[in-house]
XYZ file of C-alpha atoms in Angstrom:
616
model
C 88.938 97.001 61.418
C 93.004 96.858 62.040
C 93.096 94.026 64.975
C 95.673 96.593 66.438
C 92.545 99.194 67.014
C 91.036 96.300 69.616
C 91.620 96.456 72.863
C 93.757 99.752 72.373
C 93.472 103.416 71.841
C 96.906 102.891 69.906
C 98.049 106.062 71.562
C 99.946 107.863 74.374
C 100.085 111.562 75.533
C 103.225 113.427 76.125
C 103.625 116.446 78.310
C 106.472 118.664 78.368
C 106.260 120.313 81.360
C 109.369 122.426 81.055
C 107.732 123.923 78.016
C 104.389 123.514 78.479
C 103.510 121.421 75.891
C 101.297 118.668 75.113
C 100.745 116.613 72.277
C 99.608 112.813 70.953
C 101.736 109.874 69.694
C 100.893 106.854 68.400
C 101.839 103.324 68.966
C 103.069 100.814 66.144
C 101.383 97.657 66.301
C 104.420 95.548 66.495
C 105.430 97.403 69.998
C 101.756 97.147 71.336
C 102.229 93.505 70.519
C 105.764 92.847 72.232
C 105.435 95.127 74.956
C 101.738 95.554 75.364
C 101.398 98.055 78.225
C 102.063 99.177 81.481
C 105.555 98.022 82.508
C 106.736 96.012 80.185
C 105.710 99.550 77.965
C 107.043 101.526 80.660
C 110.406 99.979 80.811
C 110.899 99.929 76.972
C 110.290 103.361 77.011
C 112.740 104.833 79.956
C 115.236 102.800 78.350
C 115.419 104.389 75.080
C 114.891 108.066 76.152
C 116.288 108.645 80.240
C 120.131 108.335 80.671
C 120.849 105.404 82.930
C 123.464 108.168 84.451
C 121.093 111.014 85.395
C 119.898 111.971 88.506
C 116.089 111.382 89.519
C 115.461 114.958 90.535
C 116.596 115.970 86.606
C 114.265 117.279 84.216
C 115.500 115.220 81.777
C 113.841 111.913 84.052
C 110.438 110.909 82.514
C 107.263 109.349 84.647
C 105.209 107.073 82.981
C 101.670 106.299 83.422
C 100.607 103.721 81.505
C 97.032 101.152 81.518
C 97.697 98.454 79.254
C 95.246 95.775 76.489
C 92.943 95.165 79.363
C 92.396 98.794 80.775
C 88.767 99.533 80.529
C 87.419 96.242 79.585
C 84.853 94.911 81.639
C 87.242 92.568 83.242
C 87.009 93.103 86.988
C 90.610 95.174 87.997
C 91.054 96.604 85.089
C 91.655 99.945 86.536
C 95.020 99.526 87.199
C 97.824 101.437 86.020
C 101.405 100.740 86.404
C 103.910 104.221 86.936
C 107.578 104.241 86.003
C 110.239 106.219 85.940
C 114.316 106.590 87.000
C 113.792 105.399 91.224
C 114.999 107.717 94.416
C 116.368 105.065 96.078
C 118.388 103.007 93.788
C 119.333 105.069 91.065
C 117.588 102.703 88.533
C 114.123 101.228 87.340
C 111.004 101.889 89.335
C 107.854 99.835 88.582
C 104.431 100.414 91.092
C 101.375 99.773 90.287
C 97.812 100.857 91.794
C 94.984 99.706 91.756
C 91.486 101.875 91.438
C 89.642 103.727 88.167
C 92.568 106.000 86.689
C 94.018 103.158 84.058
C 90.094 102.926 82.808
C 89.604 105.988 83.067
C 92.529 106.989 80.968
C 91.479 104.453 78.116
C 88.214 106.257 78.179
C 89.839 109.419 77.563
C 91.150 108.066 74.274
C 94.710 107.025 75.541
C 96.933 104.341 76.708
C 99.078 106.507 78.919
C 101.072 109.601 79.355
C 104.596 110.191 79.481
C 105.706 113.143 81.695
C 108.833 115.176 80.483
C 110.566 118.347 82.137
C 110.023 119.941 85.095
C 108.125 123.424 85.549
C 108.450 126.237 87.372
C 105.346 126.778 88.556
C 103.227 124.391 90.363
C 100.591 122.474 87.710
C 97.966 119.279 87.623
C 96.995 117.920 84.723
C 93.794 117.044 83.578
C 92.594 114.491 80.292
C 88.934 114.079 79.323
C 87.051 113.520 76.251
C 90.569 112.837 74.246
C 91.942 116.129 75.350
C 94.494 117.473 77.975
C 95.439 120.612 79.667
C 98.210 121.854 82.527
C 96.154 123.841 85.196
C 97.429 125.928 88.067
C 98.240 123.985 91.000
C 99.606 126.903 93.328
C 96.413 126.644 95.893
C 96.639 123.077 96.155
C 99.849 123.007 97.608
C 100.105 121.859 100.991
C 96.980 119.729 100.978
C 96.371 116.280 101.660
C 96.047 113.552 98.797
C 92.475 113.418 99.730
C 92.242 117.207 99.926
C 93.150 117.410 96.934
C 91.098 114.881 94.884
C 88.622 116.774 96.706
C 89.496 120.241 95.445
C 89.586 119.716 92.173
C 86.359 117.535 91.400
C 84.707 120.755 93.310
C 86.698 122.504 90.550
C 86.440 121.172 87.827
C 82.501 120.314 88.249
C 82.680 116.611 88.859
C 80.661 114.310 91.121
C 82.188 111.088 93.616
C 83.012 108.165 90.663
C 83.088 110.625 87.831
C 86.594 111.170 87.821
C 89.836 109.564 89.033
C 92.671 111.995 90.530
C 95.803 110.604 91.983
C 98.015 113.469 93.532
C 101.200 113.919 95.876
C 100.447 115.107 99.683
C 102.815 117.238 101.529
C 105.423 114.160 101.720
C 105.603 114.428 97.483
C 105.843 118.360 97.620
C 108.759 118.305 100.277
C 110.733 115.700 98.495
C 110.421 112.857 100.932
C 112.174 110.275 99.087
C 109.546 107.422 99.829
C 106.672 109.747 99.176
C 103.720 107.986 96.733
C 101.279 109.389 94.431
C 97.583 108.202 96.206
C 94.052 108.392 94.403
C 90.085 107.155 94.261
C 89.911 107.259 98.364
C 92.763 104.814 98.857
C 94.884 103.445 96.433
C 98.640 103.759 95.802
C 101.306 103.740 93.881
C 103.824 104.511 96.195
C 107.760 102.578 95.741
C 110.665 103.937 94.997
C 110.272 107.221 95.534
C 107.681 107.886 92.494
C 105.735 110.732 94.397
C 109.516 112.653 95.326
C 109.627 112.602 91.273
C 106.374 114.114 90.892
C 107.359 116.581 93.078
C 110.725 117.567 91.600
C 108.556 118.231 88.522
C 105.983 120.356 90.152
C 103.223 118.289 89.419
C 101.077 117.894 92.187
C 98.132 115.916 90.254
C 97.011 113.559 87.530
C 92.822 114.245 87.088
C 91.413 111.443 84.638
C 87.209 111.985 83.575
C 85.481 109.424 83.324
C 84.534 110.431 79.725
C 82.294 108.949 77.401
C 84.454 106.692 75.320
C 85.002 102.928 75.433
C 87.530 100.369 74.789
C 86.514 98.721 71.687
C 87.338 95.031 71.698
C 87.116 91.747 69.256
C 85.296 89.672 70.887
C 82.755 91.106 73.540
C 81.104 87.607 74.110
C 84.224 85.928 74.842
C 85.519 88.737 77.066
C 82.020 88.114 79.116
C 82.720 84.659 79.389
C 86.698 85.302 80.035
C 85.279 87.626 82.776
C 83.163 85.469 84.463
C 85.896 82.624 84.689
C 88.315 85.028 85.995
C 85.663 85.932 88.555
C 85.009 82.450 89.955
C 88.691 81.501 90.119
C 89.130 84.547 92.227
C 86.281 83.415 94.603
C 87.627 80.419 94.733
C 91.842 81.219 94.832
C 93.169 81.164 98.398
C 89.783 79.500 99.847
C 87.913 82.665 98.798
C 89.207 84.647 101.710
C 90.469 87.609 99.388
C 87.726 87.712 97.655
C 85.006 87.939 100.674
C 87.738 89.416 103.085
C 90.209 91.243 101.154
C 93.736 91.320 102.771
C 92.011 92.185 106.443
C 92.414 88.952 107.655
C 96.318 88.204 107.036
C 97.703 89.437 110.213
C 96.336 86.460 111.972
C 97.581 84.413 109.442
C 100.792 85.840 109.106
C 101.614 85.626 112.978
C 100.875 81.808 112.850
C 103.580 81.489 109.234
C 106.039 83.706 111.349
C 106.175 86.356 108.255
C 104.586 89.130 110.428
C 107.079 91.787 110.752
C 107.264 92.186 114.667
C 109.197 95.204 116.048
C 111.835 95.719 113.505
C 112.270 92.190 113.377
C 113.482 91.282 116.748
C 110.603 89.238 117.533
C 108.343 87.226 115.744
C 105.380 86.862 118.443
C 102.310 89.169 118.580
C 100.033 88.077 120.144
C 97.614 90.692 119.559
C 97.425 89.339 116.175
C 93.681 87.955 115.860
C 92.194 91.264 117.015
C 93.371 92.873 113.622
C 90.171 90.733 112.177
C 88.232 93.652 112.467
C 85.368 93.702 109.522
C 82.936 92.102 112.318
C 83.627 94.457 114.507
C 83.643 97.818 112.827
C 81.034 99.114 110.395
C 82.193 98.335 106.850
C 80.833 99.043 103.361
C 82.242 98.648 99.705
C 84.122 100.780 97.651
C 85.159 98.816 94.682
C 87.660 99.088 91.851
C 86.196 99.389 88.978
C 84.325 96.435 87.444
C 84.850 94.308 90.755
C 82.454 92.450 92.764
C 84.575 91.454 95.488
C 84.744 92.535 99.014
C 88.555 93.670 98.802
C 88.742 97.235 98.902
C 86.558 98.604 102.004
C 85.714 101.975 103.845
C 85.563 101.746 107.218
C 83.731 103.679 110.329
C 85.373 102.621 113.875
C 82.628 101.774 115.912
C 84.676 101.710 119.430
C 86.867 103.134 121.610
C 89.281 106.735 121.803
C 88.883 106.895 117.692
C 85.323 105.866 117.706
C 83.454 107.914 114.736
C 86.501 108.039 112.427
C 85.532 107.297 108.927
C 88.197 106.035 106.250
C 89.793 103.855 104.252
C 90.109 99.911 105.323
C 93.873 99.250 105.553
C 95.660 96.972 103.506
C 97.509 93.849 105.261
C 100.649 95.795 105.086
C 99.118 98.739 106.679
C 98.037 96.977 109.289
C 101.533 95.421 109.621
C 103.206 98.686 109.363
C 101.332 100.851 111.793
C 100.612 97.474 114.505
C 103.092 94.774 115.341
C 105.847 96.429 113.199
C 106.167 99.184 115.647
C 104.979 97.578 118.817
C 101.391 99.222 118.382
C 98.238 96.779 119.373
C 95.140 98.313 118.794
C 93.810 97.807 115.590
C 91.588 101.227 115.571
C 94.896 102.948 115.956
C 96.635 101.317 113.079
C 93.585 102.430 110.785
C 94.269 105.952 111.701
C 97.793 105.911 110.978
C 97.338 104.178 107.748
C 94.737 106.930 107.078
C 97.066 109.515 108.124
C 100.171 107.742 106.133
C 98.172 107.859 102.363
C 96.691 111.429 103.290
C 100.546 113.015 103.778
C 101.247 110.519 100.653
C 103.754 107.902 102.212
C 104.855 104.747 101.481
C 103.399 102.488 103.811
C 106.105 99.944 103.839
C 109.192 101.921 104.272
C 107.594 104.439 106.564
C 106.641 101.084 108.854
C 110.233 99.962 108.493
C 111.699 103.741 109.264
C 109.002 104.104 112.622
C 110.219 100.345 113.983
C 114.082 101.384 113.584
C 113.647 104.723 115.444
C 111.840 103.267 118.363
C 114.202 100.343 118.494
C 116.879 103.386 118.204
C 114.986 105.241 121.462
C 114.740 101.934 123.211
C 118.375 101.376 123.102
C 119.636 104.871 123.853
C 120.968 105.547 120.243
C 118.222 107.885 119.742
C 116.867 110.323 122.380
C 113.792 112.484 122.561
C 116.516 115.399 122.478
C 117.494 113.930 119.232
C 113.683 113.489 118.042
C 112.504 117.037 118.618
C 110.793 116.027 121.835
C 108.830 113.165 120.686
C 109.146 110.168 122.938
C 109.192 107.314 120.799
C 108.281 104.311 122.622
C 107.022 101.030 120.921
C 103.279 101.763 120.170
C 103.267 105.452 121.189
C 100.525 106.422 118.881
C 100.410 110.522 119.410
C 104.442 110.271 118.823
C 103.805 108.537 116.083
C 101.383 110.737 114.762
C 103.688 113.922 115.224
C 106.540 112.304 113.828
C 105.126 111.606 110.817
C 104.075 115.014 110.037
C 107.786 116.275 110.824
C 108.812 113.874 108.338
C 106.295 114.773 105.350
C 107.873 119.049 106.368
C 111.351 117.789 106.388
C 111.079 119.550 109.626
C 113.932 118.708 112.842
C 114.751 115.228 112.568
C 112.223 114.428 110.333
C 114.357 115.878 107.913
C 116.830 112.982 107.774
C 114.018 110.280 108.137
C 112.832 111.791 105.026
C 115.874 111.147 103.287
C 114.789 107.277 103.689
C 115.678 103.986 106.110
C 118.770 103.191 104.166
C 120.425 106.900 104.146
C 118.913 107.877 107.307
C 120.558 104.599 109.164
C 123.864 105.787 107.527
C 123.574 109.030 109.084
C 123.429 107.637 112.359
C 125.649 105.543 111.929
C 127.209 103.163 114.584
C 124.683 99.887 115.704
C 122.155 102.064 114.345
C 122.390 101.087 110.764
C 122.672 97.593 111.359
C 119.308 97.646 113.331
C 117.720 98.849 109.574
C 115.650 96.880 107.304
C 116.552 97.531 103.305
C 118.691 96.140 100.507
C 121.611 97.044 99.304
C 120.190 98.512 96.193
C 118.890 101.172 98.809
C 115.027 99.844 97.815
C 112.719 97.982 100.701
C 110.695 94.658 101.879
C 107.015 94.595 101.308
C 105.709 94.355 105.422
C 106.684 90.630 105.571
C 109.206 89.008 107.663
C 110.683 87.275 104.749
C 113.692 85.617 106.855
C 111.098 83.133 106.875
C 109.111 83.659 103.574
C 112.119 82.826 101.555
C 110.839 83.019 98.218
C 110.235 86.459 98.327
C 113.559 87.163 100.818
C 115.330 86.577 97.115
C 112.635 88.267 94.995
C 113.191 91.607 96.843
C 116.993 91.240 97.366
C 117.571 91.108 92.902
C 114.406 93.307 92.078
C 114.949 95.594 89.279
C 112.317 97.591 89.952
C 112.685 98.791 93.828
C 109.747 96.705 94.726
C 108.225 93.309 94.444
C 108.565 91.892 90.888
C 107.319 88.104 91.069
C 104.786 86.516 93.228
C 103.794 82.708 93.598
C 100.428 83.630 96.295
C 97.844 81.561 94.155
C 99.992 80.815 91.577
C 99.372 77.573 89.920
C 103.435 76.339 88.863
C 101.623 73.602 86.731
C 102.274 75.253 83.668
C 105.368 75.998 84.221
C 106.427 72.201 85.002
C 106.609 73.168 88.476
C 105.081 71.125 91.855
C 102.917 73.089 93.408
C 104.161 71.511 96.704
C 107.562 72.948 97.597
C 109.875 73.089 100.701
C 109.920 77.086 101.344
C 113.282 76.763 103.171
C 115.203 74.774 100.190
C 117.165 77.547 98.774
C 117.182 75.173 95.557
C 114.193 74.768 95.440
C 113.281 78.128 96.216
C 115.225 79.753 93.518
C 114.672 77.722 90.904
C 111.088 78.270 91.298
C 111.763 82.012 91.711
C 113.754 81.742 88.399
C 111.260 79.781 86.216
C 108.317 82.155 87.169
C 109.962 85.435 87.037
C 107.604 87.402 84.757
C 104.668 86.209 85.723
C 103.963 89.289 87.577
C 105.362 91.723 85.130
C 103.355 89.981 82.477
C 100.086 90.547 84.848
C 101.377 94.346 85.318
C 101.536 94.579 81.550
C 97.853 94.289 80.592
C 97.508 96.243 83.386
C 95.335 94.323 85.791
C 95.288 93.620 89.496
C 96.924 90.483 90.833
C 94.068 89.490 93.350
C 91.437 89.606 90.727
C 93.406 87.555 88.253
C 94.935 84.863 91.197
C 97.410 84.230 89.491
C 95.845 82.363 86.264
C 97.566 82.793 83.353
C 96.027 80.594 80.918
C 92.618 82.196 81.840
C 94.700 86.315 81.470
C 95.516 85.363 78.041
C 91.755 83.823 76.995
C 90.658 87.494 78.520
C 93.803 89.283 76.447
C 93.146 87.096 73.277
C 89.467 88.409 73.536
C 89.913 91.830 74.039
C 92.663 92.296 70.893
C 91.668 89.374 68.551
C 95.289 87.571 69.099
C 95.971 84.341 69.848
C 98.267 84.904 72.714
C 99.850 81.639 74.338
C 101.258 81.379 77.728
C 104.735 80.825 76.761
C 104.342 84.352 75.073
C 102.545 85.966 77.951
C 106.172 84.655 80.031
C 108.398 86.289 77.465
C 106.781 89.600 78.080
C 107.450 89.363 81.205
C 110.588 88.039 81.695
C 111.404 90.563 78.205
C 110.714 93.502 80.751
C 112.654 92.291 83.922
C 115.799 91.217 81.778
C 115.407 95.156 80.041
C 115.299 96.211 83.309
C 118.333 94.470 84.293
C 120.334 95.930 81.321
C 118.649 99.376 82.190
C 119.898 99.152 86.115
C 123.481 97.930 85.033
C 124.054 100.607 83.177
C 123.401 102.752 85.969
C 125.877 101.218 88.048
C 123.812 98.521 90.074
C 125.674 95.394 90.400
C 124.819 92.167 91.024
C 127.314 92.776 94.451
C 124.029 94.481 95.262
C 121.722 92.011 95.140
C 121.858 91.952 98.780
C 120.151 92.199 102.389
C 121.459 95.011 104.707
C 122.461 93.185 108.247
C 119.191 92.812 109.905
C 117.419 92.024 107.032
C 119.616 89.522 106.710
C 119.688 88.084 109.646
C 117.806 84.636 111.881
C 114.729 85.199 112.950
C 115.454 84.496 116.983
C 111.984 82.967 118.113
C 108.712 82.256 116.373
C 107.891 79.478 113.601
C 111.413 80.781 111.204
C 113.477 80.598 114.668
C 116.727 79.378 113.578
C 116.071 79.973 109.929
C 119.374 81.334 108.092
C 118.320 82.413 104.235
C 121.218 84.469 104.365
C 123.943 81.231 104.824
C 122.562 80.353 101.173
C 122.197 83.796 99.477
C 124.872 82.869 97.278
C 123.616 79.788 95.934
C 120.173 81.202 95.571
C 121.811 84.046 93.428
C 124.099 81.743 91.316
C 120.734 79.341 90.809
C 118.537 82.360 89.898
C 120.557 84.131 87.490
C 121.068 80.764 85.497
C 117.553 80.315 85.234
C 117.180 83.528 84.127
C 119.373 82.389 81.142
C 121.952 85.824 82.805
C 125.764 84.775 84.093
C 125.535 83.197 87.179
C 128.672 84.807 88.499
C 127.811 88.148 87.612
C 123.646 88.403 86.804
C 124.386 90.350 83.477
C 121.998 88.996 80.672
C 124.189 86.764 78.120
C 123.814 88.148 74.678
C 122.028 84.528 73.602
C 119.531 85.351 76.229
C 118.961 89.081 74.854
C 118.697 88.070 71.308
C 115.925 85.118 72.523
C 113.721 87.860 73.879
C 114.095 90.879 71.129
C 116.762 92.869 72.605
C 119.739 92.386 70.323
C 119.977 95.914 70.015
C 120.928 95.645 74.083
C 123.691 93.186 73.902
C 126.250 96.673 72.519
C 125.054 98.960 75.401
C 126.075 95.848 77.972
C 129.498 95.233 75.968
């Protein structure tokens, strides 16, 4: 058999949406090989065919959903997908990935993604099984939940909990919201960017994925069993085996003591209601896994306690629990799981609505926003039924939820005055993961030059041995700092290539490529693993410059920028060495350091000659 049949359907799916039309295409070997899925694929692919120039509300903007070699092999997160398309907020590349069934699913159904052209004028979902697809009404769906939804159409389409994976817009997607996600499988999200507003310009309120009856072929299945079983006791092992047995529930507590909690809009660092987010002990708990995985990451949850006792739901991530608890003032941990239940049901980004909730009470606090202003809502820190209310205005674009919904960055513009200097966001218009990375440095710079509009490296339980790196590092060296930043870029990429989660991986590279090498029949090194990576950041690079991003946007706005004024960072001034970090960054890179365009010698190294012209 062709090696490029392993590990691979060798084929995407293409829907016109404008037209209604659907058909197959297949993928050369030699792309599968340099690009090899998700969004490394992704990225090749909005390069060639969506103007850098358009808007992302035109028809003519694609979505991308791709799995990549490792979706569907019985490697555990290897239901991943990665979506990309033209980003809301900055005009260029947008990379997210989720975690769940659908990219397993998909590769079950016979392909390795679908691209999504047009827009139509009717409402639609789309549904693949068995190798096939088909646009369905969508018209009665509209104006349900994300949860609502997946609901609806497994009742209509005949299919029973774990037989099929649907990831959908809520009301947030339908009305435009420009951070508004696409949410699936009771909990997971792709959600940066602005993905789910582009879903929503298209009329495409869902993406239903069978489970089907087809598998992913692949060369080796005895070394892919013993590829999976290393991968699975590094993971129990990576970070002390607390994600593993606790998933992210227990980095609030953590995070307070590292000063990286995000604490009322970032004018404190202390919360010292920070251990009672440890919550697994003290609320009824039981597994929902991705598929493939035997750790105790992703959770339901039934709150045992208190005014919200008997709600049922979804565990919340770290960053939900930072989002909807110390970020806005808000110390009850029961609360913060309804509001992170309430955020992926209306199909928000957790992270910027967090930052957008913080600014506005900070706003109300100071008299620069009044309950006049707010449609009535008094939004003091922690004010959970405000909170609640405010976010629904938002997802209707109704009162002055209409100009949150427009996003932190636009929204603080509107105001105007103080106001916008109280916002968290970068320049590029995208937003922090919920970190308070004036003190976690590392990824302070990672967000700042991001090409994608979200987190695009990571060094949590990376091992920098292979790259000829100490693993013991001064954080707050901006040498240091960046030249580790630079060196590593496209690790993560690489990881979000195969597609395959991050947590269940922990970082390991060498061990990724044993798994990759069994599933294809290659004899992928890790030197090659970083070029697809760092091939797919620098094409996004080339992609977002021709848009009009600058490197003069590589930037914090002013209080993301700014010292941390108590806590562990107190003092701490990443900003005083931006511009070093920057220069240092880019050169590793191998892009100018004065201006962070890719040098031709560095485009030609990674198999992109033919990008060197469109840069000239």
């Amino acid at each position: 058999m062709n090696t490029r049949l392993y590990g691979t359907t060798g084929k995407l799916i293409r829907v016109d949406l404008t037209e209604g039309r659907i058909w197959e295409e297949a993928l050369a070997e030699d792309v599968i090989k340099k690009y090899l899925g998700g969004t490394s694929l992704g990225a090749k692919c909005l390069y060639e065919e969506v103007n850098p120039k358009i808007s992302w509300s035109d028809p003519q903007n694609h979505v991308y959903l791709f799995s990549g070699p490792l979706g569907g092999a019985r490697i555990a997160g290897s239901g991943c997908f990665s979506a990309v398309t033209k980003g809301v907020h900055t005009g260029g590349v947008t990379s997210t990935q989720a975690n769940g069934n659908f990219g397993a699913y998909l590769k079950f159904s016979g392909f390795e993604g679908i691209a999504i052209h047009g827009a139509s004028q009717s409402w639609k979902y789309l549904y693949i099984h068995d190798g096939k697809a088909e646009l369905k009404d969508a018209d009665h769906l509209l104006g349900k939940d994300t949860w609502e939804t997946e609901d609806a159409i497994k009742e209509e389409l005949g299919f029973k909990e774990g037989h099929m994976s649907v990831f959908s817009i809520g009301p947030a997607g339908e009305n435009l919201v420009k951070f508004a996600g696409i949410h699936g499988d009771r909990g997971h999200t792709a959600a940066h960017n602005g993905i789910g507003a582009v879903l929503g310009s298209k009329k495409l309120k869902a993406v239903a994925v069978s489970r089907s009856r087809g598998k992913v072929e692949v060369a080796d299945t005895q070394k892919l069993k013993e590829a999976y079983k290393a991968l699975v006791e590094n993971f129990k092992k990576a970070a002390g085996g607390e994600i593993y047995k606790w998933g992210t529930s227990r980095v609030v507590p953590a995070a307070a003591k590292g000063g990286i909690l995000p604490v009322k809009n970032y004018t404190t660092a202390l919360f010292p209601q920070a251990p009672d987010f440890d919550v697994r002990e003290r609320f009824e708990t039981h597994r929902a896994p991705c598929i493939f995985c035997p750790s105790f990451h992703h959770m339901h949850i039934k709150i045992t306690e208190g005014q919200f006792s008997g709600f049922e739901g979804k565990e919340p991530e770290y960053e939900q629990y930072a989002a909807f608890g110390p970020q806005i003032g808000q110390p009850d941990p029961a609360a913060a799981i309804i509001l992170s239940n309430d955020c992926d049901r209306l199909g928000f980004d957790t992270n910027e609505l967090g930052w957008i909730l913080g600014w506005v009470m900070e706003c109300y606090e100071r008299g620069l926003l009044s309950a006049k202003d707010l449609d009535g809502l008094e939004m003091t820190w922690g004010n959970v039924d405000a909170t609640r209310a405010l976010m629904k205005n938002i997802a209707a674009r109704r009162g002055f939820g209409d100009v949150l919904a427009e996003g932190i960055k636009l929204a603080s513009e509107k105001v105007g005055g103080e106001a916008k200097d109280m916002a968290i966001f970068t320049q590029k218009g995208c937003i922090p993961r919920g970190h308070d990375h004036r003190t976690k440095w590392w990824e302070f710079l990672d967000t700042c030059v991001s090409e994608s509009g979200t987190l695009q490296n990571q060094l949590l339980m990376l091992d920098l041995s292979p790259y000829g790196l100490n693993n013991q590092f001064d954080g707050h060296s901006w040498e240091e700092v960046s030249t580790i930043e630079g060196k590593t870029t496209g690790t993560l990429t690489f990881v979000d290539s195969l597609v395959i989660c991050w947590f269940a991986c922990s970082g390991n590279i060498p061990l990724l490529c044993d798994a990759l090498n069994a599933a294809t029949g290659w004899a992928f090194t890790f030197d090659q693993a970083l070029e697809v990576g760092r091939r797919a950041v620098t094409l996004m690079r080339a992609y977002n410059i021709r848009a009009g991003i600058s490197s003069k946007l590589d930037r914090p706005s002013t209080r993301y920028g700014s010292t941390p004024p108590d806590g562990p960072g107190q003092g701490l001034s990443v900003l005083s060495h931006l511009d070093d970090m920057l220069r240092n960054y880019y050169k590793h890179m191998g892009w100018d350091p004065n201006t962070g365009v890719p040098t031709p010698e560095t485009l030609e190294k990674l198999g992109l000659k033919h990008v060197i012209a469109d840069l000239a």
